[in-house]
Amino acid sequence: MRIDIAEITQAILAVDDGINERWNRGDVDGALEVYSDDVSYFDPLTELRLDGHAAVEAYFRKVFEGKLKILRNDYLHPVVMVSDGGDMAVLHYNLRNIVSDGQGGEKPGTPWNSTQVFRHIEGRWRVVHVDWSITLHPGALQSLMS
């Protein structure tokens, strides 16, 4: 079987674009529809890793649903690494959110690192692991050295 890395890369990026387009409006279902039953999830607000779709869904609905108002995103340095078998892929990128400045203009939001692991399950790409971290956090190194 020949693995078409370009085709897989395009498919993974399209899935992620769909997630983020809905996420920006506070619609968490775009992500939840793609997450696998056994998804694991980290972000800077979670104390521990969330395991399983139900745990991630409860967290998303409590913390994010209907509350996000992101105007658009800039995806910097996206990389998709595909497994030799072509059934798993890792997507990494830096995300820059653009949000309202409250005065009719725009301003940069929090910069993020995103790593997502995808697995091809029953004919479609599903997210099995997600890790979000804040990029260039000024206190990160300082806290290690004080």
GROMACS .gro file of C-alpha atoms in nm:
model
  146
    1MET     CA    1   0.000   0.000   0.000
    2ARG     CA    2   0.137   0.338  -0.103
    3ILE     CA    3   0.105   0.616   0.156
    4ASP     CA    4   0.023   0.958   0.008
    5ILE     CA    5   0.170   1.194   0.266
    6ALA     CA    6   0.052   1.507   0.082
    7GLU     CA    7  -0.306   1.377   0.073
    8ILE     CA    8  -0.299   1.283   0.442
    9THR     CA    9  -0.149   1.621   0.532
   10GLN     CA   10  -0.422   1.802   0.340
   11ALA     CA   11  -0.692   1.591   0.509
   12ILE     CA   12  -0.552   1.653   0.859
   13LEU     CA   13  -0.526   2.029   0.801
   14ALA     CA   14  -0.883   2.037   0.668
   15VAL     CA   15  -1.014   1.858   0.978
   16ASP     CA   16  -0.829   2.100   1.205
   17ASP     CA   17  -0.948   2.404   1.008
   18GLY     CA   18  -1.306   2.284   1.055
   19ILE     CA   19  -1.255   2.245   1.428
   20ASN     CA   20  -1.106   2.592   1.468
   21GLU     CA   21  -1.361   2.767   1.247
   22ARG     CA   22  -1.638   2.650   1.479
   23TRP     CA   23  -1.430   2.687   1.797
   24ASN     CA   24  -1.373   3.057   1.724
   25ARG     CA   25  -1.749   3.111   1.757
   26GLY     CA   26  -1.771   2.917   2.083
   27ASP     CA   27  -1.902   2.602   1.912
   28VAL     CA   28  -1.720   2.318   2.088
   29ASP     CA   29  -1.906   2.049   1.892
   30GLY     CA   30  -1.671   2.093   1.596
   31ALA     CA   31  -1.394   1.945   1.810
   32LEU     CA   32  -1.609   1.695   1.995
   33GLU     CA   33  -1.739   1.546   1.670
   34VAL     CA   34  -1.382   1.467   1.564
   35TYR     CA   35  -1.242   1.352   1.899
   36SER     CA   36  -1.223   0.976   1.948
   37ASP     CA   37  -1.396   0.798   2.235
   38ASP     CA   38  -1.058   0.748   2.404
   39VAL     CA   39  -0.920   1.099   2.343
   40SER     CA   40  -0.677   1.245   2.597
   41TYR     CA   41  -0.647   1.620   2.644
   42PHE     CA   42  -0.422   1.880   2.813
   43ASP     CA   43  -0.432   2.259   2.816
   44PRO     CA   44  -0.296   2.522   3.059
   45LEU     CA   45  -0.627   2.529   3.250
   46THR     CA   46  -0.641   2.155   3.321
   47GLU     CA   47  -0.468   2.035   3.635
   48LEU     CA   48  -0.448   1.678   3.507
   49ARG     CA   49  -0.483   1.509   3.171
   50LEU     CA   50  -0.848   1.456   3.076
   51ASP     CA   51  -0.912   1.100   2.959
   52GLY     CA   52  -1.205   1.002   2.743
   53HIS     CA   53  -1.460   1.184   2.533
   54ALA     CA   54  -1.707   1.234   2.821
   55ALA     CA   55  -1.447   1.409   3.040
   56VAL     CA   56  -1.335   1.638   2.758
   57GLU     CA   57  -1.694   1.716   2.661
   58ALA     CA   58  -1.789   1.810   3.018
   59TYR     CA   59  -1.483   2.038   3.041
   60PHE     CA   60  -1.549   2.205   2.704
   61ARG     CA   61  -1.915   2.269   2.780
   62LYS     CA   62  -1.835   2.417   3.121
   63VAL     CA   63  -1.535   2.631   3.024
   64PHE     CA   64  -1.559   2.721   2.654
   65GLU     CA   65  -1.904   2.662   2.502
   66GLY     CA   66  -2.059   2.988   2.382
   67LYS     CA   67  -1.785   3.198   2.544
   68LEU     CA   68  -1.520   3.229   2.273
   69LYS     CA   69  -1.515   3.524   2.038
   70ILE     CA   70  -1.208   3.485   1.822
   71LEU     CA   71  -1.214   3.689   1.501
   72ARG     CA   72  -0.962   3.476   1.313
   73ASN     CA   73  -0.644   3.275   1.350
   74ASP     CA   74  -0.299   3.278   1.202
   75TYR     CA   75  -0.153   2.927   1.173
   76LEU     CA   76   0.224   2.947   1.188
   77HIS     CA   77   0.463   2.666   1.099
   78PRO     CA   78   0.211   2.382   1.058
   79VAL     CA   79   0.377   2.041   1.033
   80VAL     CA   80   0.206   1.707   0.983
   81MET     CA   81   0.415   1.396   1.052
   82VAL     CA   82   0.262   1.076   0.915
   83SER     CA   83   0.336   0.726   1.047
   84ASP     CA   84   0.493   0.470   0.817
   85GLY     CA   85   0.163   0.282   0.806
   86GLY     CA   86  -0.031   0.596   0.717
   87ASP     CA   87  -0.291   0.542   0.989
   88MET     CA   88  -0.155   0.793   1.242
   89ALA     CA   89  -0.038   1.151   1.212
   90VAL     CA   90   0.082   1.426   1.443
   91LEU     CA   91  -0.008   1.787   1.369
   92HIS     CA   92   0.182   2.071   1.530
   93TYR     CA   93   0.153   2.443   1.476
   94ASN     CA   94   0.172   2.777   1.650
   95LEU     CA   95  -0.163   2.954   1.668
   96ARG     CA   96  -0.210   3.327   1.692
   97ASN     CA   97  -0.567   3.429   1.775
   98ILE     CA   98  -0.691   3.770   1.666
   99VAL     CA   99  -0.958   3.912   1.897
  100SER     CA  100  -1.154   4.236   1.929
  101ASP     CA  101  -0.985   4.521   2.112
  102GLY     CA  102  -1.327   4.636   2.236
  103GLN     CA  103  -1.308   4.958   2.036
  104GLY     CA  104  -1.391   4.833   1.688
  105GLY     CA  105  -1.039   4.719   1.611
  106GLU     CA  106  -0.837   4.404   1.656
  107LYS     CA  107  -0.554   4.287   1.876
  108PRO     CA  108  -0.350   3.970   1.911
  109GLY     CA  109  -0.481   3.717   2.160
  110THR     CA  110  -0.286   3.456   2.351
  111PRO     CA  111  -0.027   3.274   2.137
  112TRP     CA  112  -0.051   2.894   2.151
  113ASN     CA  113   0.142   2.580   2.067
  114SER     CA  114  -0.082   2.300   1.947
  115THR     CA  115   0.002   1.932   1.916
  116GLN     CA  116  -0.268   1.689   1.808
  117VAL     CA  117  -0.240   1.320   1.734
  118PHE     CA  118  -0.477   1.181   1.471
  119ARG     CA  119  -0.566   0.819   1.401
  120HIS     CA  120  -0.752   0.693   1.096
  121ILE     CA  121  -1.053   0.512   1.245
  122GLU     CA  122  -1.331   0.357   1.038
  123GLY     CA  123  -1.250   0.563   0.731
  124ARG     CA  124  -1.203   0.904   0.890
  125TRP     CA  125  -0.937   1.099   1.076
  126ARG     CA  126  -1.011   1.124   1.449
  127VAL     CA  127  -0.818   1.315   1.715
  128VAL     CA  128  -0.684   1.082   1.987
  129HIS     CA  129  -0.465   1.326   2.181
  130VAL     CA  130  -0.453   1.706   2.218
  131ASP     CA  131  -0.200   1.925   2.396
  132TRP     CA  132  -0.227   2.304   2.405
  133SER     CA  133   0.039   2.521   2.569
  134ILE     CA  134   0.101   2.893   2.582
  135THR     CA  135   0.382   3.015   2.359
  136LEU     CA  136   0.650   3.246   2.494
  137HIS     CA  137   0.498   3.259   2.842
  138PRO     CA  138   0.714   3.513   3.030
  139GLY     CA  139   0.683   3.340   3.366
  140ALA     CA  140   0.767   2.988   3.247
  141LEU     CA  141   1.144   3.008   3.271
  142GLN     CA  142   1.144   3.256   3.557
  143SER     CA  143   0.952   3.017   3.781
  144LEU     CA  144   1.215   2.749   3.721
  145MET     CA  145   1.501   2.976   3.823
  146SER     CA  146   1.369   3.152   4.131
   0.00000   0.00000   0.00000
